[in-house]
mmCIF file with all atom_site columns, C-alpha atoms and ligand atoms in Angstrom:
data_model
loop_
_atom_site.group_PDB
_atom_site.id
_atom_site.type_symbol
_atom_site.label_atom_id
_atom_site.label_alt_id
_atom_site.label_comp_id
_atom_site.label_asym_id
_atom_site.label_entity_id
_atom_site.label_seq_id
_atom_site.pdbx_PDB_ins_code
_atom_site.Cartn_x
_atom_site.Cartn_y
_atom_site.Cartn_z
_atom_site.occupancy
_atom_site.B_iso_or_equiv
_atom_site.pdbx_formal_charge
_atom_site.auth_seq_id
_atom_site.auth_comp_id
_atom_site.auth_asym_id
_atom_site.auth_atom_id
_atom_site.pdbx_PDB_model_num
ATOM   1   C  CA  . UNK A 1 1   ? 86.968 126.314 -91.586  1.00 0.00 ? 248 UNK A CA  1
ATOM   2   C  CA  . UNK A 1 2   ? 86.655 122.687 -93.345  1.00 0.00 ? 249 UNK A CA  1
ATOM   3   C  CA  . UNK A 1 3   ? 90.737 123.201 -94.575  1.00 0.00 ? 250 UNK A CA  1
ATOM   4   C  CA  . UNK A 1 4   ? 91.945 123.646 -90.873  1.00 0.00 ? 251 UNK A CA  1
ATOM   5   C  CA  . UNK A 1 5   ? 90.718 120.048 -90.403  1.00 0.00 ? 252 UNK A CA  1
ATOM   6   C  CA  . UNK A 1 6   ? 93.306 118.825 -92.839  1.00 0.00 ? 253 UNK A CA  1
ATOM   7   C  CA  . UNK A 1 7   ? 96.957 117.633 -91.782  1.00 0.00 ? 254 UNK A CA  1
ATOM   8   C  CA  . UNK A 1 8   ? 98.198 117.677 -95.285  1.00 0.00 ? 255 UNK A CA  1
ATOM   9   C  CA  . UNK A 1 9   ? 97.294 118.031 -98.753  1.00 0.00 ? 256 UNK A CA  1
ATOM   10  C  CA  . UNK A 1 10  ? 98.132 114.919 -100.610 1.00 0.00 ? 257 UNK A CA  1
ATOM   11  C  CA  . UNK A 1 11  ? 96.853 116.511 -104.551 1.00 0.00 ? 258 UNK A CA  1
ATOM   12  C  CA  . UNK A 1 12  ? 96.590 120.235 -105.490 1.00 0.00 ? 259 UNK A CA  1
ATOM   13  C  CA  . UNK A 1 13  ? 93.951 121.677 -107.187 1.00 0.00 ? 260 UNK A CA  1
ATOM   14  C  CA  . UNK A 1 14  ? 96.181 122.341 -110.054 1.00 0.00 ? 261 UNK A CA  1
ATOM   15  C  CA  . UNK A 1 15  ? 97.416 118.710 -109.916 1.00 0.00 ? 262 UNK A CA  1
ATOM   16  C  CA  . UNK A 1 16  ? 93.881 117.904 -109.940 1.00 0.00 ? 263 UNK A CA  1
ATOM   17  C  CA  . UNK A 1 17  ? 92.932 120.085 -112.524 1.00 0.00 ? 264 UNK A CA  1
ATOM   18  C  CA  . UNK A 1 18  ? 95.666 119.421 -115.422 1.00 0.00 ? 265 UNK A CA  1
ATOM   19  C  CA  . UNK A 1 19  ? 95.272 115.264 -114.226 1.00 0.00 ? 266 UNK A CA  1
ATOM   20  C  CA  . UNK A 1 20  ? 91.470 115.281 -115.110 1.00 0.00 ? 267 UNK A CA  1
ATOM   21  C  CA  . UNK A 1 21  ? 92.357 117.314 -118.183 1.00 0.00 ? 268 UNK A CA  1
ATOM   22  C  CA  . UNK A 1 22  ? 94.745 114.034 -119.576 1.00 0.00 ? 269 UNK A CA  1
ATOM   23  C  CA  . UNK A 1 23  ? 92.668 111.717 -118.774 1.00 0.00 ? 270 UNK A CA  1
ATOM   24  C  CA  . UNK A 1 24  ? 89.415 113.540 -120.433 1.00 0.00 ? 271 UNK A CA  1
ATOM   25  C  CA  . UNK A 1 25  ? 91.376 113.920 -123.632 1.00 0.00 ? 272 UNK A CA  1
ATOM   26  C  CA  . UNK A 1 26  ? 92.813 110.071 -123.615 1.00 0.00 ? 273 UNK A CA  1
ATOM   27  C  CA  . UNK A 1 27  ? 89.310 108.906 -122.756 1.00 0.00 ? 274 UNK A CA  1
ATOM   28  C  CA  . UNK A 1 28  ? 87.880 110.925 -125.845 1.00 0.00 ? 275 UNK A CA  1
ATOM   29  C  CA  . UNK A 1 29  ? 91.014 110.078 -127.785 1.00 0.00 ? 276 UNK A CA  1
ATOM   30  C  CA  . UNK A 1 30  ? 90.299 106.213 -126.982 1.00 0.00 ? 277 UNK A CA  1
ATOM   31  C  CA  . UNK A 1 31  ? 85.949 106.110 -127.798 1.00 0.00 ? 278 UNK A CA  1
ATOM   32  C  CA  . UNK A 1 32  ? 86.028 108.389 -130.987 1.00 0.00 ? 279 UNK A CA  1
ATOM   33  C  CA  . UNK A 1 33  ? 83.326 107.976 -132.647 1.00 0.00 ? 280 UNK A CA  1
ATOM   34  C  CA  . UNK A 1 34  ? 81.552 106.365 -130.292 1.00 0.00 ? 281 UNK A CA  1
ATOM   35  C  CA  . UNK A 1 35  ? 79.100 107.528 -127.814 1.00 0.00 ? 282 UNK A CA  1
ATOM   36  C  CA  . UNK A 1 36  ? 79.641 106.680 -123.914 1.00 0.00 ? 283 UNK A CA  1
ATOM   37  C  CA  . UNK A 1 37  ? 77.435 105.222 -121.556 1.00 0.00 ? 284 UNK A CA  1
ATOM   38  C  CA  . UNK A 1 38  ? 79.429 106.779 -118.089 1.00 0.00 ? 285 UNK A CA  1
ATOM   39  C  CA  . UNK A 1 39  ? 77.625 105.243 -115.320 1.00 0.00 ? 286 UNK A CA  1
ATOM   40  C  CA  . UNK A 1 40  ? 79.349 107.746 -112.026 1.00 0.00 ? 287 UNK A CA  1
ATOM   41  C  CA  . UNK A 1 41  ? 79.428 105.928 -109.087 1.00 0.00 ? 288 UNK A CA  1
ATOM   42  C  CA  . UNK A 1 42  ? 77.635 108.377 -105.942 1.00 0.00 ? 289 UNK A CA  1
ATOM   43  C  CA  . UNK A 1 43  ? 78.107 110.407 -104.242 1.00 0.00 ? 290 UNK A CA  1
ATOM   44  C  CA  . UNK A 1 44  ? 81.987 110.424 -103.945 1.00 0.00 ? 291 UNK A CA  1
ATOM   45  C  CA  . UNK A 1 45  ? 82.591 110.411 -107.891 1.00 0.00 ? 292 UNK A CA  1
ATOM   46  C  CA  . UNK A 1 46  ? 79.944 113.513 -108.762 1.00 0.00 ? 293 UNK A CA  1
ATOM   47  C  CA  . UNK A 1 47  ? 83.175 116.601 -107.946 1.00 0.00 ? 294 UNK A CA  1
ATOM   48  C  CA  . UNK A 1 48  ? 85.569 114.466 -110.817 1.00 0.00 ? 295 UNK A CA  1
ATOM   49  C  CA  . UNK A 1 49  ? 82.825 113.798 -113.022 1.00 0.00 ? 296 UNK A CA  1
ATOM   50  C  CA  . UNK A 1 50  ? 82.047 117.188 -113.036 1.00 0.00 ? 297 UNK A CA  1
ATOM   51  C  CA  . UNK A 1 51  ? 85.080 118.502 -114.198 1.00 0.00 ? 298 UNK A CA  1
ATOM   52  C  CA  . UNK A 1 52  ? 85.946 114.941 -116.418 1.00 0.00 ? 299 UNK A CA  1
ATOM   53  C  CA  . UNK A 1 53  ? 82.994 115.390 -118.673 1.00 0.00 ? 300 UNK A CA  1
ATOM   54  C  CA  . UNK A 1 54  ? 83.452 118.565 -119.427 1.00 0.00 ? 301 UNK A CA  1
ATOM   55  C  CA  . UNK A 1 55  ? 86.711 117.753 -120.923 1.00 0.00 ? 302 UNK A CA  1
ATOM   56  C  CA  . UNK A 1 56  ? 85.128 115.167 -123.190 1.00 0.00 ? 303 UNK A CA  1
ATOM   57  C  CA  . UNK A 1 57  ? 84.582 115.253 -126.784 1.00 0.00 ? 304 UNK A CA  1
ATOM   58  C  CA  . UNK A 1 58  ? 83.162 112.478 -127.501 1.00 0.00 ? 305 UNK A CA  1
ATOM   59  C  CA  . UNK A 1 59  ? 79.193 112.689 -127.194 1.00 0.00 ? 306 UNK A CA  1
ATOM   60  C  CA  . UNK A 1 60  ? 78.199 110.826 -123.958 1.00 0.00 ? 307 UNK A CA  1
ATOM   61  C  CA  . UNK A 1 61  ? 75.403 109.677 -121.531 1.00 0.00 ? 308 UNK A CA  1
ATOM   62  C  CA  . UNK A 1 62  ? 75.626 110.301 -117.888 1.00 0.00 ? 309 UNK A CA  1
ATOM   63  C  CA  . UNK A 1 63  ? 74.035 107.843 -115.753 1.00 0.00 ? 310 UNK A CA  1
ATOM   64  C  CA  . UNK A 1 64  ? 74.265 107.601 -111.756 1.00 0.00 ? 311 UNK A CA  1
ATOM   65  C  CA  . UNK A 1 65  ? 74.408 104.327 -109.868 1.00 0.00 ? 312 UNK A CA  1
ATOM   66  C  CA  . UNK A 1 66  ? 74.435 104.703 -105.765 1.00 0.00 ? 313 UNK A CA  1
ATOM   67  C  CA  . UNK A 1 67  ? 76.420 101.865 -103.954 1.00 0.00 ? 314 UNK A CA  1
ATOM   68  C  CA  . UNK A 1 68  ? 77.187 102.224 -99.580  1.00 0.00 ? 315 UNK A CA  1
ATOM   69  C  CA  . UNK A 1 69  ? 80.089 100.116 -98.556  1.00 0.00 ? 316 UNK A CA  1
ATOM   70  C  CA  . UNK A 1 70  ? 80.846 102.031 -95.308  1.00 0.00 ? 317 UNK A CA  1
ATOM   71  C  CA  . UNK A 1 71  ? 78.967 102.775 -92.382  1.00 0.00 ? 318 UNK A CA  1
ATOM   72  C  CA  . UNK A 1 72  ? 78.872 106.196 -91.254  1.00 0.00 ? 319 UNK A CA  1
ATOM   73  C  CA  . UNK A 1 73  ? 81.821 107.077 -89.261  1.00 0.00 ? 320 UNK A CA  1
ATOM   74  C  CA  . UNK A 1 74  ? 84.112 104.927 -90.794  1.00 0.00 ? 321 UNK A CA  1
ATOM   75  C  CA  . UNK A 1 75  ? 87.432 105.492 -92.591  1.00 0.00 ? 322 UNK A CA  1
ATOM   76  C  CA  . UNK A 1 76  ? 87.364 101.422 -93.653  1.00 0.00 ? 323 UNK A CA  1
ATOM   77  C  CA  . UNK A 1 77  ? 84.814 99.404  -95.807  1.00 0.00 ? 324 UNK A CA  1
ATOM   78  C  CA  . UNK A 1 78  ? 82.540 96.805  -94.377  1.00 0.00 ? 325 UNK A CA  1
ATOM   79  C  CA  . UNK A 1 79  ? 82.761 94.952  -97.371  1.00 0.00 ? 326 UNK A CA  1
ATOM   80  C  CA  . UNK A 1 80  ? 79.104 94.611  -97.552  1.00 0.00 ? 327 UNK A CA  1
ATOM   81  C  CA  . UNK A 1 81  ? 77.980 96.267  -100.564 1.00 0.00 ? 328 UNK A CA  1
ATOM   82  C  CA  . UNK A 1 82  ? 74.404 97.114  -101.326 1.00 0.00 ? 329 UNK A CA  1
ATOM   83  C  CA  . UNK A 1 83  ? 73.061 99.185  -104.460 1.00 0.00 ? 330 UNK A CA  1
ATOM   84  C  CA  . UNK A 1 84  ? 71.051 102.354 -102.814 1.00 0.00 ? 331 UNK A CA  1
ATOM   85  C  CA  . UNK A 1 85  ? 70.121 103.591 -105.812 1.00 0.00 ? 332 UNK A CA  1
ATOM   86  C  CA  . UNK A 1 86  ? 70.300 102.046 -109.486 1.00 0.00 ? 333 UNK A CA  1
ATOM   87  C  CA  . UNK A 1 87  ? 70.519 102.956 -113.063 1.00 0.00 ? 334 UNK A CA  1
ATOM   88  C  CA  . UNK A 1 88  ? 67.444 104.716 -114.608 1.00 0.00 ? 335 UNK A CA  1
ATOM   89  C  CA  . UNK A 1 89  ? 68.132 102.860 -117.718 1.00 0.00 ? 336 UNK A CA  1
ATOM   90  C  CA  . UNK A 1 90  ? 69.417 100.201 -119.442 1.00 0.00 ? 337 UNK A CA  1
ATOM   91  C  CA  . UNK A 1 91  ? 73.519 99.549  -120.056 1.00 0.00 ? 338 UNK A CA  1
ATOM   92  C  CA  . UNK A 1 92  ? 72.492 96.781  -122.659 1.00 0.00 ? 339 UNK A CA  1
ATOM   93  C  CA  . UNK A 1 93  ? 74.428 96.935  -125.536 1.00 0.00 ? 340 UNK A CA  1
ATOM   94  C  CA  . UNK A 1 94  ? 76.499 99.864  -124.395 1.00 0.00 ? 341 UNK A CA  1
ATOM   95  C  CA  . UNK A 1 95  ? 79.745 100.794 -124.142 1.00 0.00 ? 342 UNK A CA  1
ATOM   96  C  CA  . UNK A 1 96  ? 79.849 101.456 -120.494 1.00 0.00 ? 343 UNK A CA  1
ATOM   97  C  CA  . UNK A 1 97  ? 82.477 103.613 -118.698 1.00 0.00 ? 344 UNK A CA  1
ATOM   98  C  CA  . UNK A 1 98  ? 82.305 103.597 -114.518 1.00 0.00 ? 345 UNK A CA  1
ATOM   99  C  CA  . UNK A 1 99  ? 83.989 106.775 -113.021 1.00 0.00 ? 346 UNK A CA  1
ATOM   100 C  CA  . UNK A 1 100 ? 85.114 105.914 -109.256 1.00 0.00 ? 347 UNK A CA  1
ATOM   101 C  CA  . UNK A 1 101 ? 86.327 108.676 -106.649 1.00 0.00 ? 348 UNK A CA  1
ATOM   102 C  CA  . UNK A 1 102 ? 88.471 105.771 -104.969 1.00 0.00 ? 349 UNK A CA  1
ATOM   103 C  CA  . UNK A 1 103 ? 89.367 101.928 -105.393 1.00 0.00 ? 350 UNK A CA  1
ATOM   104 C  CA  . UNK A 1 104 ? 90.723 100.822 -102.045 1.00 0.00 ? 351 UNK A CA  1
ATOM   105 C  CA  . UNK A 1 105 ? 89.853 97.523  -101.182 1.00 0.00 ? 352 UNK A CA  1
ATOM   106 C  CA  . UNK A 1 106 ? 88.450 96.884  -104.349 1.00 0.00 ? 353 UNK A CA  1
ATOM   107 C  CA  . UNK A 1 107 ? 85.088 95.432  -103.006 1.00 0.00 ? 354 UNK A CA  1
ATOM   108 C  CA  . UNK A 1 108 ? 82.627 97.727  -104.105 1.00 0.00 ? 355 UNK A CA  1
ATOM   109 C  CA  . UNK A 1 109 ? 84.345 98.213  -107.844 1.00 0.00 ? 356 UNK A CA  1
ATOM   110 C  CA  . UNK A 1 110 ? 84.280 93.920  -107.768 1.00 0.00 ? 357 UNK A CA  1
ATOM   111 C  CA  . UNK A 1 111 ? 80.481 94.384  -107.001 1.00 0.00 ? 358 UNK A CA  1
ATOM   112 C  CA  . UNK A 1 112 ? 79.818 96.508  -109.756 1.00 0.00 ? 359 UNK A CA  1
ATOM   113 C  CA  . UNK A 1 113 ? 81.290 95.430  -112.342 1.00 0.00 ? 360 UNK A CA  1
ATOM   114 C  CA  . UNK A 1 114 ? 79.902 91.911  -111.523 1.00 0.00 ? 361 UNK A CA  1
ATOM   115 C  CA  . UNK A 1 115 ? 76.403 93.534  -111.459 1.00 0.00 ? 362 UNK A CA  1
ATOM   116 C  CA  . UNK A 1 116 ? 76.893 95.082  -114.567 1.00 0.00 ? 363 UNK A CA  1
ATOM   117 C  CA  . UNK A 1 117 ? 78.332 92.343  -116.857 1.00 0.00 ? 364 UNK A CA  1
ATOM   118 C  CA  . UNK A 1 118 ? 75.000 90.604  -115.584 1.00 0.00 ? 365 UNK A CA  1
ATOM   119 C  CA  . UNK A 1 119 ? 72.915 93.446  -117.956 1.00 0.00 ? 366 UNK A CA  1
ATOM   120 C  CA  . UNK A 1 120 ? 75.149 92.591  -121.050 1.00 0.00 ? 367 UNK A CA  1
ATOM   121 C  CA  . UNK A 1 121 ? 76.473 96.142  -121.654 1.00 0.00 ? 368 UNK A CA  1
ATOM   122 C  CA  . UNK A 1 122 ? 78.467 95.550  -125.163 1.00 0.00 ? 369 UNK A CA  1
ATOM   123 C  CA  . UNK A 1 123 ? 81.753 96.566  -123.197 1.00 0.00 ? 370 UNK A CA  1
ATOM   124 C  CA  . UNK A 1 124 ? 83.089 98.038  -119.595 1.00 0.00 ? 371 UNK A CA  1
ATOM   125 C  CA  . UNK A 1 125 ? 86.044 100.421 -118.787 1.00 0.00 ? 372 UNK A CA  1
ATOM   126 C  CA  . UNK A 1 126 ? 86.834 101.794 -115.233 1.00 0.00 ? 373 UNK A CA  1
ATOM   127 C  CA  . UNK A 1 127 ? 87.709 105.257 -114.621 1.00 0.00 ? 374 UNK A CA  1
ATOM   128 C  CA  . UNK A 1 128 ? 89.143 106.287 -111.268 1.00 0.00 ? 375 UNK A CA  1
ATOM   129 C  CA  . UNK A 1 129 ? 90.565 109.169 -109.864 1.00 0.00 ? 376 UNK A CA  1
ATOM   130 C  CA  . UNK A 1 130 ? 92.286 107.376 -106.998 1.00 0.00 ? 377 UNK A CA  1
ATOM   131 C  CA  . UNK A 1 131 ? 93.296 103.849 -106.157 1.00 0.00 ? 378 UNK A CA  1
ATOM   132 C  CA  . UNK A 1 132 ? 95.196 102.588 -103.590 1.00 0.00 ? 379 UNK A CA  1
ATOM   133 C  CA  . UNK A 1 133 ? 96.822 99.763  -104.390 1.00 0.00 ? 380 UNK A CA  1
ATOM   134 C  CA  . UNK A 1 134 ? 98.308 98.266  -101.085 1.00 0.00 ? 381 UNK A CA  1
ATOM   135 C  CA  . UNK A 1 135 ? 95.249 97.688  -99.538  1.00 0.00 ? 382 UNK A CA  1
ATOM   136 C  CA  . UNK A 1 136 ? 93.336 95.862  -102.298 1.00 0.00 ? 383 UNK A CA  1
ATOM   137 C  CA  . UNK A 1 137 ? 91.233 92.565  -101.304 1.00 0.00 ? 384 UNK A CA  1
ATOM   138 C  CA  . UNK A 1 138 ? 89.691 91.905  -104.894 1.00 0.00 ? 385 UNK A CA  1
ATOM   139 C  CA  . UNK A 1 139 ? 91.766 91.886  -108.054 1.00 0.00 ? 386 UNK A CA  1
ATOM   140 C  CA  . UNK A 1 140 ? 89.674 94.329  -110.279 1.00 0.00 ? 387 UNK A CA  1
ATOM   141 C  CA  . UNK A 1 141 ? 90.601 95.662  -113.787 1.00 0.00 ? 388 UNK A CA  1
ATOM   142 C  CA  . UNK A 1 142 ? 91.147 99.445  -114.317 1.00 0.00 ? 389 UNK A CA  1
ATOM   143 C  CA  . UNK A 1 143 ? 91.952 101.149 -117.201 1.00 0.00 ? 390 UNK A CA  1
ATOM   144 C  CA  . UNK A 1 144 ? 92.280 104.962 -116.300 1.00 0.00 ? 391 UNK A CA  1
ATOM   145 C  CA  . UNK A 1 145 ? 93.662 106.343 -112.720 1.00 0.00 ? 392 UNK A CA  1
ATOM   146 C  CA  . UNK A 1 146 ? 94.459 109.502 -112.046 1.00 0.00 ? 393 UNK A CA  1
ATOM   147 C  CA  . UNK A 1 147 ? 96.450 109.103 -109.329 1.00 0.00 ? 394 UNK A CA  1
ATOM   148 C  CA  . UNK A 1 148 ? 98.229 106.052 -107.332 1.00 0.00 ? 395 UNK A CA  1
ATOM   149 C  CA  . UNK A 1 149 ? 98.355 107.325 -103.398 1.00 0.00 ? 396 UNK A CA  1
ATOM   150 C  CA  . UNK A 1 150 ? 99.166 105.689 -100.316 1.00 0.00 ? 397 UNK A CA  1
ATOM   151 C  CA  . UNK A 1 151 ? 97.044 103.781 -97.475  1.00 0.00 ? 398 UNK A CA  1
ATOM   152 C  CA  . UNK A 1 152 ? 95.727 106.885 -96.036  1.00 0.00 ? 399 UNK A CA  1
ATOM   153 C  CA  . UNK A 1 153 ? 92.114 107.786 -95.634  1.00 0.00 ? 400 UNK A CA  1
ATOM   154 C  CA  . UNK A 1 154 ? 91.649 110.997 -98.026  1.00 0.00 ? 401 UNK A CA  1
ATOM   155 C  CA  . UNK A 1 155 ? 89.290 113.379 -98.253  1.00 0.00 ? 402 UNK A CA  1
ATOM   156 C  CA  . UNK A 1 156 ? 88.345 116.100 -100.482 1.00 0.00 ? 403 UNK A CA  1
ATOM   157 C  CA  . UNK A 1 157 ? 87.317 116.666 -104.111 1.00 0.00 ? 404 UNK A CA  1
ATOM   158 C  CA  . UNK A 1 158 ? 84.041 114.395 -103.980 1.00 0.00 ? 405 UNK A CA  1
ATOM   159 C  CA  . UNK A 1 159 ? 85.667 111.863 -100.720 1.00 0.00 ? 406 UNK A CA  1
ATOM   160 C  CA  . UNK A 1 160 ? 84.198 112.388 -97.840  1.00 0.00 ? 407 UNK A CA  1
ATOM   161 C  CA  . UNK A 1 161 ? 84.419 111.583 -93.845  1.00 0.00 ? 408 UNK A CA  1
ATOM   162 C  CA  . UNK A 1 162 ? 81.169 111.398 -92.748  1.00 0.00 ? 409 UNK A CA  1
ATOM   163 C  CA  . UNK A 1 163 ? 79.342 113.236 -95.509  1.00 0.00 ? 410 UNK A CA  1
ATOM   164 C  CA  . UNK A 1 164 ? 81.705 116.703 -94.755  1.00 0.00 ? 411 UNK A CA  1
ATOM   165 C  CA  . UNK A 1 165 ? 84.460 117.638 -96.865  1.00 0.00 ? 412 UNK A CA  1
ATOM   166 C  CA  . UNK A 1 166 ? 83.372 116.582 -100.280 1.00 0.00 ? 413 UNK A CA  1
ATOM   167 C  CA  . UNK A 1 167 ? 83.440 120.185 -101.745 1.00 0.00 ? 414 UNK A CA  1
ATOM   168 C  CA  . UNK A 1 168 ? 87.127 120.758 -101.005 1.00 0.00 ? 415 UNK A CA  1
ATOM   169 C  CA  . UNK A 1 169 ? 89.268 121.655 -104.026 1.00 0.00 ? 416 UNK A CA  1
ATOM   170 C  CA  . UNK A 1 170 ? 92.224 119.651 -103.426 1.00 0.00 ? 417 UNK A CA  1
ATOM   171 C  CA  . UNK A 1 171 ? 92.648 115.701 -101.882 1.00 0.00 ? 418 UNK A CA  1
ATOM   172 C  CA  . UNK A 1 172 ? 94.095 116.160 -98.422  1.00 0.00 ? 419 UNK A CA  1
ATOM   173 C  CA  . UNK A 1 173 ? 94.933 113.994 -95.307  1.00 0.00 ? 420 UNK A CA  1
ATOM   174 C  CA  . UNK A 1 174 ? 92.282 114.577 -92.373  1.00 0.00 ? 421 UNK A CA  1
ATOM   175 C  CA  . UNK A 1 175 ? 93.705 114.959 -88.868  1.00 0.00 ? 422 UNK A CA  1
ATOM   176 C  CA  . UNK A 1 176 ? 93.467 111.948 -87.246  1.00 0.00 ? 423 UNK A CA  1
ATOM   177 C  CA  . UNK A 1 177 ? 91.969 113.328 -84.161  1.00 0.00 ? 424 UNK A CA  1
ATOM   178 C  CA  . UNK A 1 178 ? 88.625 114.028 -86.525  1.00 0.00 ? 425 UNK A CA  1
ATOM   179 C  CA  . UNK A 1 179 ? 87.824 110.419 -86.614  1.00 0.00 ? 426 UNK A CA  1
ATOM   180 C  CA  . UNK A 1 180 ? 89.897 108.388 -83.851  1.00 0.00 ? 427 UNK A CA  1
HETATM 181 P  P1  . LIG B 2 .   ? 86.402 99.860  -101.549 1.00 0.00 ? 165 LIG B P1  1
HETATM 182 O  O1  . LIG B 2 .   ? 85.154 99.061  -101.696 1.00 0.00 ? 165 LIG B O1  1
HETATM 183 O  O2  . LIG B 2 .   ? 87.155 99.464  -100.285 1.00 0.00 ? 165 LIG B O2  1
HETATM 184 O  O3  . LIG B 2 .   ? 87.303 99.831  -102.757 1.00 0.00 ? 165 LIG B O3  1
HETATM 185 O  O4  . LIG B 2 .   ? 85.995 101.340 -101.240 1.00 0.00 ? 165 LIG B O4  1
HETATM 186 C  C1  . LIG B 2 .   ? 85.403 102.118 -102.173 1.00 0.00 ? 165 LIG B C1  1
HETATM 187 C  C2  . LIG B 2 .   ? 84.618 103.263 -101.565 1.00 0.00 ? 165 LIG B C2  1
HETATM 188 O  O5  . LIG B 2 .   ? 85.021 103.557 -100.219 1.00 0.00 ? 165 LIG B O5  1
HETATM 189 C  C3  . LIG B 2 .   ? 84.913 104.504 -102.351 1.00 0.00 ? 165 LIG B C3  1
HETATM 190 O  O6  . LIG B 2 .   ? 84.032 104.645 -103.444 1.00 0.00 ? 165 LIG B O6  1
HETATM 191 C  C4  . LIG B 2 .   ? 84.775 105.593 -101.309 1.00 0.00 ? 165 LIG B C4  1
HETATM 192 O  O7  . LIG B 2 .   ? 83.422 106.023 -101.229 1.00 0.00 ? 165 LIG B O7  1
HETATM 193 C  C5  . LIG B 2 .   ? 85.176 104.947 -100.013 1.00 0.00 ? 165 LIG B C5  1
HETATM 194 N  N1  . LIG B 2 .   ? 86.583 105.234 -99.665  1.00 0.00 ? 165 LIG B N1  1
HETATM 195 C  C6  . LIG B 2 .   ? 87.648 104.405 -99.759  1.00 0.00 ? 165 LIG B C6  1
HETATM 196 N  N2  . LIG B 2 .   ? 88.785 104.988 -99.350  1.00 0.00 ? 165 LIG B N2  1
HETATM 197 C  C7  . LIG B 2 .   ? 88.423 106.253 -98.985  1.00 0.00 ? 165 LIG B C7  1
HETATM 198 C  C8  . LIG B 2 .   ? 89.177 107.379 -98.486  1.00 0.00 ? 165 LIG B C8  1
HETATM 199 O  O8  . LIG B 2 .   ? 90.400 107.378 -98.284  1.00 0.00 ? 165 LIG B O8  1
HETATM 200 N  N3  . LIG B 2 .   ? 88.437 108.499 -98.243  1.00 0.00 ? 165 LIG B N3  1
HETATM 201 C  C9  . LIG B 2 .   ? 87.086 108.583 -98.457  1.00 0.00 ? 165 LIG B C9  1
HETATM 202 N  N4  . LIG B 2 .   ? 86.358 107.561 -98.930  1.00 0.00 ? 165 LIG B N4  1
HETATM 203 C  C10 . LIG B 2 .   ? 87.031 106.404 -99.188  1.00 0.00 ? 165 LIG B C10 1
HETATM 204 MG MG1 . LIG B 2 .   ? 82.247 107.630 -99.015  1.00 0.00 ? 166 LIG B MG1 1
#
């Protein structure tokens, strides 16, 4: 089984769960009356955004940007970020809100939202579920995080090792001897 591959769960599903609930209702709380444009950030952000949107009020676009900042089988970024797949439509003029599985080094959110402010979207907010903040490189704004964590490669809820593990419930710890 996938869960005998983890040392330690970090974040419960019910931590999960209630965390994604606050921050749905302070994100609707914060663009009432106004109407969204979420660009999600594949593949790792697709399990929050799931459950985020749904507790949303506030109408809202959803819009999918793919970025790769990691080779393969690799628990750190390369720091070369490329844009596999882009937007479908224009942010111009929108009020643009990136959800983010992770910000760890900080590269790939600095390439985004550098990439973005380029198509003059009327305003941009960051949404993460995770950041860990002892290992950033770039200084990069965000203004909702579900959850602060330590330098430890995670997996779980969306975050994956080598494409496996994304559809676990909870955030958990992988044995080391999976990827050393
Ligand atoms: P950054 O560019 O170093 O901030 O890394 C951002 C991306 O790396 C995230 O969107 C994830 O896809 C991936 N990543 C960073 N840390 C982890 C982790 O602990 N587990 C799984 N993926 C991670
Ligand atoms: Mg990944």
């Amino acid at each position: 089984m996938l869960k005998d591959d983890v040392a330690k769960i970090l974040i419960s599903e019910e931590r999960l769960q209630a965390r994604t609930a606050e921050l749905g209702q302070q994100i609707s709380a914060d663009y009432a009356g106004q109407t969204p444009f979420i660009i999600a950030v594949l593949k790792g952000a697709y399990v929050f955004l799931a459950d985020l949107c749904r507790h949303l009020t506030v109408p809202h676009q959803v819009h999918f940007m793919a970025i790769s900042s990691y080779g393969g089988r690799s628990t750190q970024s390369s720091g070369v970020v490329r844009i596999l797949m882009d937007l479908t439509e224009s942010p111009e003029g929108q009020k643009v809100l990136i959800i983010e599985d992770i910000v760890d080094s900080g590269n790939t959110l600095d390439y985004i939202l550098r990439n973005l402010r380029t198509r003059n979207p009327a305003s941009i907010r960051v949404c993460t579920l995770l950041s860990k903040p002892s290992r950033r490189e770039k200084p990069v704004p965000i203004d909702y995080i579900g959850f602060e964590i330590p330098d430890e490669f995670v997996i779980g809820y969306g975050l994956d090792f080598d494409e496996l593990y994304r559809n676990l419930p909870f955030v958990g710890i992988l044995k080391p001897e999976f990827y050393e």
